[in-house]
Amino acid sequence: MTDDEWQAHVAHEAAKAIGEWLEGRGRLHQPIRSLTMPELEALAQNAISRFIVLASQRIAEAPGEPESQKLSTLLMG
């Protein structure tokens, strides 16, 4: 998978994680602006967690690739 394909995949997966969180929260009829700060933080945490999982998988699958090394630095930094 190219870097661009991986970035698109990660964005898609993060969007899915956000959607799942919103659906689990309920009240989908309410606008996003009605979310509280703790709710926004939980939404962000879900997207960040999904990124970490995907980045860790990419590192494990191709540890010697330059992108994997960048991700390792990002995750450890």
C-alpha atoms as one frame of an Amber mdcrd trajectory, in Angstrom:
protein
   0.000   0.000   0.000   1.437   3.389  -0.947   1.731   6.181   1.599  -1.180
   8.030  -0.025  -3.343   4.903   0.033  -2.455   4.298   3.665  -3.311   7.879
   4.617  -6.676   7.566   2.868  -7.258   4.250   4.649  -6.418   5.759   8.043
  -8.704   8.755   7.419 -11.515   6.375   6.451 -10.970   4.218   9.537 -10.814
   7.273  11.833 -14.066   8.547  10.313 -15.646   5.150  10.966 -14.470   5.275
  14.597 -15.992   8.734  14.987 -19.248   7.567  13.386 -19.407   4.534  15.665
 -18.846   6.728  18.700 -21.571   9.142  17.596 -24.005   6.303  16.964 -23.195
   4.739  20.336 -23.777   8.070  22.045 -27.214   8.391  20.480 -29.001  11.707
  20.013 -27.954  11.785  16.346 -30.656  14.359  15.664 -28.686  16.955  17.643
 -26.125  19.148  15.866 -22.424  18.602  16.457 -22.203  22.012  18.131 -24.253
  20.615  21.017 -21.425  18.263  22.026 -19.797  19.017  25.345 -16.030  19.250
  25.744 -15.852  15.772  27.373 -17.842  14.383  24.432 -15.534  16.082  21.925
 -12.544  14.678  23.792 -14.046  11.171  23.680 -14.684  11.544  19.955 -11.086
  12.638  19.378  -9.786   9.810  21.568 -11.609   7.252  19.416 -10.072   8.633
  16.223  -6.596   8.836  17.787  -6.870   5.297  19.143  -7.760   3.972  15.705
  -4.740   5.769  14.218  -2.441   4.246  16.835  -3.719   0.742  16.118  -3.314
   1.148  12.355   0.132   2.740  12.700   1.268  -0.075  14.987   0.057  -2.653
  12.475   1.880  -0.903   9.642   5.098  -0.785  11.669   4.811  -4.494  12.488
   4.145  -5.445   8.869   7.060  -3.472   7.397   9.458  -2.368  10.150  12.242
  -1.363   7.766  10.174   0.962   5.583  10.875   4.712   5.901   7.202   5.409
   6.655   7.246   2.824   9.454  10.288   4.508  10.954   8.504   7.888  10.807
   5.445   6.374  12.475   7.624   4.811  15.176   9.168   8.181  15.885   5.748
   9.818  15.974   4.275   7.223  18.324   7.269   7.185  20.659   7.939  10.912
  20.599
